[in-house]
XYZ file of C-alpha atoms in Angstrom:
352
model
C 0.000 0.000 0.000
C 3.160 2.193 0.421
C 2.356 4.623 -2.471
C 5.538 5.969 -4.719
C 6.034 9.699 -6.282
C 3.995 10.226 -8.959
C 0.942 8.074 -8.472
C -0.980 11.030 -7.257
C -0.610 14.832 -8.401
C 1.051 17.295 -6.468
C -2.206 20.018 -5.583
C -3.553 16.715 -4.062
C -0.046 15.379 -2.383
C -0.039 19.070 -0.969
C -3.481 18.455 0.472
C -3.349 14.999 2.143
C -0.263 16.480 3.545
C -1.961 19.182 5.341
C -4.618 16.703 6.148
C -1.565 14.011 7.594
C 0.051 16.954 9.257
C -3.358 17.808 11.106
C -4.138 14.339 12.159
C 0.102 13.966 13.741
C -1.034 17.098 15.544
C -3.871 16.065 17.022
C -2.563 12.401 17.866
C 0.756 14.331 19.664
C -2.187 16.049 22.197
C -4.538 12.669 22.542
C -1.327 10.462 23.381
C -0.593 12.597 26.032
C -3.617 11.291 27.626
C -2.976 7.591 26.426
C 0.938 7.194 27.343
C 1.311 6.109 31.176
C 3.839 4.036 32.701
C 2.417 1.302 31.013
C 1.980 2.074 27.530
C 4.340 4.634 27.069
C 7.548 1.709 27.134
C 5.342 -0.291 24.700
C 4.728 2.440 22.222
C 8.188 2.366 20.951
C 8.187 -1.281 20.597
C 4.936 -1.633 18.930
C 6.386 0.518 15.803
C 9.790 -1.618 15.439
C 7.134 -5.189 15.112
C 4.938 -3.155 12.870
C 8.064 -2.531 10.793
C 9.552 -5.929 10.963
C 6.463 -7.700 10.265
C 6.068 -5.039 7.095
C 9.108 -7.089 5.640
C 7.313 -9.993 6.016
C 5.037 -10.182 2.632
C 2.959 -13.186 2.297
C 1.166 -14.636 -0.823
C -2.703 -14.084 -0.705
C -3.138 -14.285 -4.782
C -1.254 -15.808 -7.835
C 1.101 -13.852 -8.383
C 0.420 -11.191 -5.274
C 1.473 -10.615 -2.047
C 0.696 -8.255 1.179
C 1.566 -7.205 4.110
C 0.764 -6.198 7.596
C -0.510 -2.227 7.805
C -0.463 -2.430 11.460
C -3.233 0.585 12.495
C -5.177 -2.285 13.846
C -2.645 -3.525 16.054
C -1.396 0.164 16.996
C -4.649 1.077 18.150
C -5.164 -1.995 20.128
C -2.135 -2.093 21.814
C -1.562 1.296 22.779
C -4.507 3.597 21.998
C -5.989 4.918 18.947
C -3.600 8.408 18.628
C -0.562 6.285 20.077
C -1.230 4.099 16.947
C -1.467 6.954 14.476
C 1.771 8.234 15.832
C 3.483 4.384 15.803
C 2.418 4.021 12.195
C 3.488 7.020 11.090
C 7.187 6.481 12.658
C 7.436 3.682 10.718
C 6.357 5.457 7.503
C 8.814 7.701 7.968
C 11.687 5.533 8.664
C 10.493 3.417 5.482
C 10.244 6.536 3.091
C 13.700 8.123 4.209
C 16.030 5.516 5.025
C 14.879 2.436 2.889
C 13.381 4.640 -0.482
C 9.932 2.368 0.371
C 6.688 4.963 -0.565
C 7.623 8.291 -2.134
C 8.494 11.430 0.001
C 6.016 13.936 -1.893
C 3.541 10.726 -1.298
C 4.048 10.872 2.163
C 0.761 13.043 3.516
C -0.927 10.015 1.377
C 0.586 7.502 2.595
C 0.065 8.467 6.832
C -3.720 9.487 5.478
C -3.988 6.175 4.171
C -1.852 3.743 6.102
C -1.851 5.581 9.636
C -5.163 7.363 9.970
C -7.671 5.311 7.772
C -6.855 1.972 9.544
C -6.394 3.490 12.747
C -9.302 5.129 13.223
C -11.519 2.327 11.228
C -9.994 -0.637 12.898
C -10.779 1.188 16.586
C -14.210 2.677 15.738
C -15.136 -1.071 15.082
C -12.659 -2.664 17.425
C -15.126 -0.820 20.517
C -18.406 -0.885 18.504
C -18.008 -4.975 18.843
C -16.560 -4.700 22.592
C -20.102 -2.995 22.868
C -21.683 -6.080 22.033
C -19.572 -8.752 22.461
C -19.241 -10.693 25.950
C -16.993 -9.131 28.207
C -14.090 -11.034 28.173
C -10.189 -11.845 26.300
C -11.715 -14.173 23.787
C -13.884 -11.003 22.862
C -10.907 -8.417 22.537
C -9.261 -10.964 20.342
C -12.202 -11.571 18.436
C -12.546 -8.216 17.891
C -9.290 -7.396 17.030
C -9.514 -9.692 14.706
C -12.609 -7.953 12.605
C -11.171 -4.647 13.116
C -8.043 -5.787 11.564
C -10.022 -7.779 8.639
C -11.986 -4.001 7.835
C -9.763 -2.033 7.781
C -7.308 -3.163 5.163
C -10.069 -2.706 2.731
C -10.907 0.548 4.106
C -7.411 1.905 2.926
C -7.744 0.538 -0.154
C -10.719 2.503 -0.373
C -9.326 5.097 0.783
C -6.802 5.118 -1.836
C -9.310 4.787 -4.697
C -10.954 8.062 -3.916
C -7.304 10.031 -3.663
C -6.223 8.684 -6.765
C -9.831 9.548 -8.394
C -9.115 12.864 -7.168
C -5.586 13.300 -8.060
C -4.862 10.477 -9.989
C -2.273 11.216 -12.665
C -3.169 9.209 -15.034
C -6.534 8.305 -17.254
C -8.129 4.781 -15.784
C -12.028 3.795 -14.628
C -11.919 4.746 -11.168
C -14.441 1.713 -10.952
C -12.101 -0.701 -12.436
C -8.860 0.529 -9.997
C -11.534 0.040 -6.836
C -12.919 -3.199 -7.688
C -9.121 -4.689 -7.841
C -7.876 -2.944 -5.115
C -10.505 -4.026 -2.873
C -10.432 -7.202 -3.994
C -7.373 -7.961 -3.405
C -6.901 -6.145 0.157
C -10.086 -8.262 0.961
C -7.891 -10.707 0.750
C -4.561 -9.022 2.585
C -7.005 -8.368 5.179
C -7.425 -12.163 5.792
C -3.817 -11.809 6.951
C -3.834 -8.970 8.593
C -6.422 -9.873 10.727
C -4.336 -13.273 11.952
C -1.114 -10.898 12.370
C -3.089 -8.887 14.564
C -5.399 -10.995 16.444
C -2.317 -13.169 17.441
C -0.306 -11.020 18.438
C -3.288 -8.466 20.433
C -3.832 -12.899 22.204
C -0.308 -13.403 23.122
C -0.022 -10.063 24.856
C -3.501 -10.301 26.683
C -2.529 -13.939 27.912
C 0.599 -12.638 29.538
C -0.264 -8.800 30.697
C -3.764 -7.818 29.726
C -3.376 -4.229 31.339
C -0.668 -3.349 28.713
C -3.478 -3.894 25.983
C -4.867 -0.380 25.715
C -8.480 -2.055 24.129
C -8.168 -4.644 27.001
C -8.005 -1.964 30.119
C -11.052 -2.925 32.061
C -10.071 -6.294 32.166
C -8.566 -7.744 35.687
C -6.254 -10.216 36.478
C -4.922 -11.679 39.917
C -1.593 -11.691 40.486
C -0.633 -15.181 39.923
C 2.691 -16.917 41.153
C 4.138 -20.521 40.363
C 4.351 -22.227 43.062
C 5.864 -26.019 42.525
C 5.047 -25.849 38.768
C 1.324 -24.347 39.566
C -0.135 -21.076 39.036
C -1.461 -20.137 42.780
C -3.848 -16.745 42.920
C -1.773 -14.575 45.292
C -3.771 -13.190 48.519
C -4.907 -9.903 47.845
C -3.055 -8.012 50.408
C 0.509 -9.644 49.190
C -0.634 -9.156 45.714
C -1.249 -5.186 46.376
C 2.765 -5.502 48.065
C 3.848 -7.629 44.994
C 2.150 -6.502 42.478
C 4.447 -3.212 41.507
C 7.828 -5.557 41.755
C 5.858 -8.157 39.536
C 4.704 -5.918 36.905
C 7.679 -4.127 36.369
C 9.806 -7.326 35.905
C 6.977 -8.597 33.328
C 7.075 -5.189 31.615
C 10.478 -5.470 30.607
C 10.497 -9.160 30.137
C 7.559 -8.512 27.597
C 10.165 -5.744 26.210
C 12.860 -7.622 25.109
C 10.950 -10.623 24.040
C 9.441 -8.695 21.462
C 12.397 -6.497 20.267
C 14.049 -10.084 19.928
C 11.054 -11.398 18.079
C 11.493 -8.093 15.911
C 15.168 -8.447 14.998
C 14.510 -12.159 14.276
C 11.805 -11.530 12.077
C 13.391 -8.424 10.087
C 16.777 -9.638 10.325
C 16.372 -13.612 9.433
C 12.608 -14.295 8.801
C 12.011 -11.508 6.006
C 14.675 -13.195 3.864
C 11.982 -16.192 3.071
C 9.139 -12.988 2.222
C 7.173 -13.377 -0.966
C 9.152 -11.516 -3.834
C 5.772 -11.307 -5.449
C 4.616 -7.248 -5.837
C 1.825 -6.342 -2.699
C -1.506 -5.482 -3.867
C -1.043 -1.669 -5.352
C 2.070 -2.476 -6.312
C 0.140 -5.490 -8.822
C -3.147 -3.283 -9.196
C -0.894 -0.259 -10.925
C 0.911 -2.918 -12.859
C -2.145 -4.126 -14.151
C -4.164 -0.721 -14.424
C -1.125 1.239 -15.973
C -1.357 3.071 -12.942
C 2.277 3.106 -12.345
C 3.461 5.008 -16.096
C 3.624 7.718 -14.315
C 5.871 6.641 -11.480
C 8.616 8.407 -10.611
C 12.446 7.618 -9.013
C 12.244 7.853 -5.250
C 14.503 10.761 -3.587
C 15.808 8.486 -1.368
C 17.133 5.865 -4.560
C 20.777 6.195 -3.643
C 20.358 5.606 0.002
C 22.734 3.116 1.325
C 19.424 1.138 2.848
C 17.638 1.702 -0.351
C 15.497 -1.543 -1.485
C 16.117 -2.835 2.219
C 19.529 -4.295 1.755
C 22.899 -2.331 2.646
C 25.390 -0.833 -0.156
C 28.552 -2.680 -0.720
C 26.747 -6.265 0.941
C 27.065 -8.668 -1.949
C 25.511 -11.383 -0.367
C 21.176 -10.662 -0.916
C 20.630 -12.691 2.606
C 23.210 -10.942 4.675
C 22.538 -7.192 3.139
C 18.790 -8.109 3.690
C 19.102 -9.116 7.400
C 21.712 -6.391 8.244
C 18.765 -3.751 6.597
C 15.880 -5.200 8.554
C 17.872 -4.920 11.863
C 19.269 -1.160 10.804
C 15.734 -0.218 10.410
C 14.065 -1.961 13.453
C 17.099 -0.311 15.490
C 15.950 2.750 14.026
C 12.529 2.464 14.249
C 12.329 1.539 17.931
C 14.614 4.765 18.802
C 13.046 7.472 16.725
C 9.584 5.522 18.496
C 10.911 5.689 21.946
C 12.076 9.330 21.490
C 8.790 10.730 20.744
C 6.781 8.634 23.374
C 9.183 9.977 25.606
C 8.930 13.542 24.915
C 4.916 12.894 24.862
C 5.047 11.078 27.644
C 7.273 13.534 29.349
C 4.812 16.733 28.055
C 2.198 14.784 29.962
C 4.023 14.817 32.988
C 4.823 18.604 33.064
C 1.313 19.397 32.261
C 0.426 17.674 35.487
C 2.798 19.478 37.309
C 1.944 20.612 40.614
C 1.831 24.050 39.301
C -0.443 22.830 36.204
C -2.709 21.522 38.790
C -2.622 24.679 41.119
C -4.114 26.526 38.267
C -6.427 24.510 37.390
C-alpha cells in the first residue's frame, strides 16, 4: 500500500499532507492522555514489530502478495492516537532511510496507512466490545474484525485520492474493484497478524493492551510448577515488583522477536509485488511513477550498499531499520510522555 512519487498529483499530495500533518497534531495532544507508565515503554516497541512484520510479505493471490498495515494492532495495543503516531514512525523511517513509498507521497501515505486503519480498525474494534461478551476471547475476536476491515478501508481510501488526483486516465471503478479485492484478501492476513499477536499479549499482561483496560487479572505466582492466585493483600505488596519485571520481560521478548523476524525471517518474504504495487501494474497506474529521492540511500530496497551477499545485506537492513525504528519511536513517546508529565505538574494543577 506504500504509495511511490507520482501516483498522485502534487495540488492533491499538498493536500493529504496538510490533512496528515493535522491528524500527527492532534494524535501528539490525545497520546498525552494515552501514554502512562504502562503504555508509554510499549509504544516504541509496537512501531519496530509493525516494521519488521512489514518485511514480512505473504502470498494471498497468484502472483500477489501483502503485508501487515499495522493501524489495527497500533490502536489496540496502545490507543488509537498512540497508533497513528506508531504508524506514522514507521512510515517515515520506510520513506527516508529504505526509499519504500515516495516522500512527496508521504501526507498520502500516513492518510492512508496511519489514519484510515487506525481510526476504522478502533471505531469497530469498541463498537463490537459494545456487544460482544466481556471477556479476552472477545478483545481478540474483535481485534480480529477490526483488523479484517480495515485493510479494505485503505484501499478505499486510496481509490478516492487517486480519483481525485490520480495522474493518469483509468475507470476509477475498475482501480476500486481490484484494489478491494485484493486487500479483501490481505485483510485475511492482517487480521491473523493482529489478532495473534493483540492474544499473546492479553494472555501474559492484559493491562498493557490499551483495548483490554477494564479487564482484571490476579496476580498469579508458580508455586511447585502451579499457578497459585496470590492473597490480595501480598498481591497489592507484589504486584508493583511483579509488573515491572513482566514489563520489561515482555520488552525484550518482542524487540528479539522483531530483529529475528526483520533480520532472518524476512529473507523467506514473498518476492511477489503487494496489492497496489500489482493493481498499478495491471491498471497502468504506475506510467507515471517516478524515481524515489531516497534511490541512492545506502538502505535503499532494504539491503545495505557494498553487501554482496542478498541474505546478509537483507538481514543487516531489517535490523538497521528496526534499530531505528524503535529509537526514533521511543524518542517521541518519551517527549509525549514527558509533556504529559509537566502538564500535570503541581503548578499545572494549582491553576487549574
Amino acid at each position: 500500500m506504500h504509495v511511490p512519487d507520482g501516483f498522485i498529483n502534487a495540488p492533491t499530495s499538498a493536500v493529504t499532507g496538510v490533512v496528515a500533518a493535522g491528524a500527527i497534531a492532534v494524535s501528539l495532544r490525545g497520546a498525552r492522555r494515552e501514554l502512562d507508565e504502562r503504555t508509554a515503554p510499549l509504544a516504541g516497541l509496537v512501531a519496530a514489530f509493525i516494521f519488521a512484520v512489514q518485511m514480512l510479505n505473504f502470498p494471498v493471490a497468484a502472483g500477489t502478495s501483502g503485508h501487515l498495515l499495522g493501524g489495527a494492532l497500533a490502536a489496540i495495543l496502545v490507543g488509537p492516537f498512540t497508533g497513528v503516531l506508531c504508524v506514522s514512525v514507521v512510515l517515515l523511517m520506510q520513506g527516508i532511510l529504505f526509499a519504500d513509498g515516495g516522500l512527496t507521497a508521504l501526507g498520502v501515505n500516513i492518510t492512508d496507512m496511519a489514519v484510515v486503519t487506525t481510526v476504522v480498525a478502533y471505531a469497530v474494534f469498541r463498537a463490537l466490545l459494545k456487544i460482544l461478551p466481556r471477556g479476552r476471547r472477545s478483545v481478540t475476536v474483535a481485534s480480529f474484525a477490526a483488523a479484517l476491515l480495515s485493510v479494505p478501508a485503505a484501499a478505499l481510501s486510496f481509490t478516492l485520492m487517486y480519483a481525485v488526483g490520480g495522474t493518469t486516465d483509468v475507470a476509477i471503478g475498475k482501480v476500486a474493484t481490484a484494489m478491494v479485492g485484493v486487500h479483501v484478501l490481505i485483510g485475511v492476513g492482517e487480521a491473523a497478524i493482529t489478532a495473534l499477536t493483540v492474544g499473546a499479549v492479553i494472555a501474559v499482561r492484559p493491562d498493557l493492551v490499551y483495548g483490554a483496560r477494564g479487564l482484571r487479572q490476579r496476580l498469579q505466582l508458580r508455586v511447585h510448577g502451579e499457578l497459585v492466585d496470590v492473597p490480595a493483600a501480598e498481591g497489592a505488596r507484589a504486584a508493583p515488583v511483579a509488573a515491572r519485571a513482566s514489563r520489561r520481560t515482555l520488552w525484550v521478548t518482542g524487540l528479539v522477536t522483531s530483529l529475528v523476524l526483520a533480520g532472518f525471517v524476512s529473507f523467506y518474504a514473498s518476492s511477489d509485488p503487494d496489492g497496489l504495487e500489482k493493481v498499478a501494474a495491471d491498471k497502468g497506474i504506475d506510467d507515471r511513477a517516478e524515481e524515489h529521492a531516497a534511490a541512492d540511500s545506502p538502505l535503499a530496497d532494504y539491503g545495505v550498499e557494498d553487501v554482496d551477499d542478498a541474505r546478509l545485506s537483507g538481514g543487516l537492513a531489517g535490523v538497521i531499520g528496526v534499530g531505528a525504528t524503535v529509537v526514533a519511536g521511543s524518542t517521541v513517546f518519551w517527549a509525549v510522555r514527558r509533556r504529559r508529565g509537566s502538564d500535570a505538574s503541581p503548578t499545572a494543577v494549582e491553576n487549574v
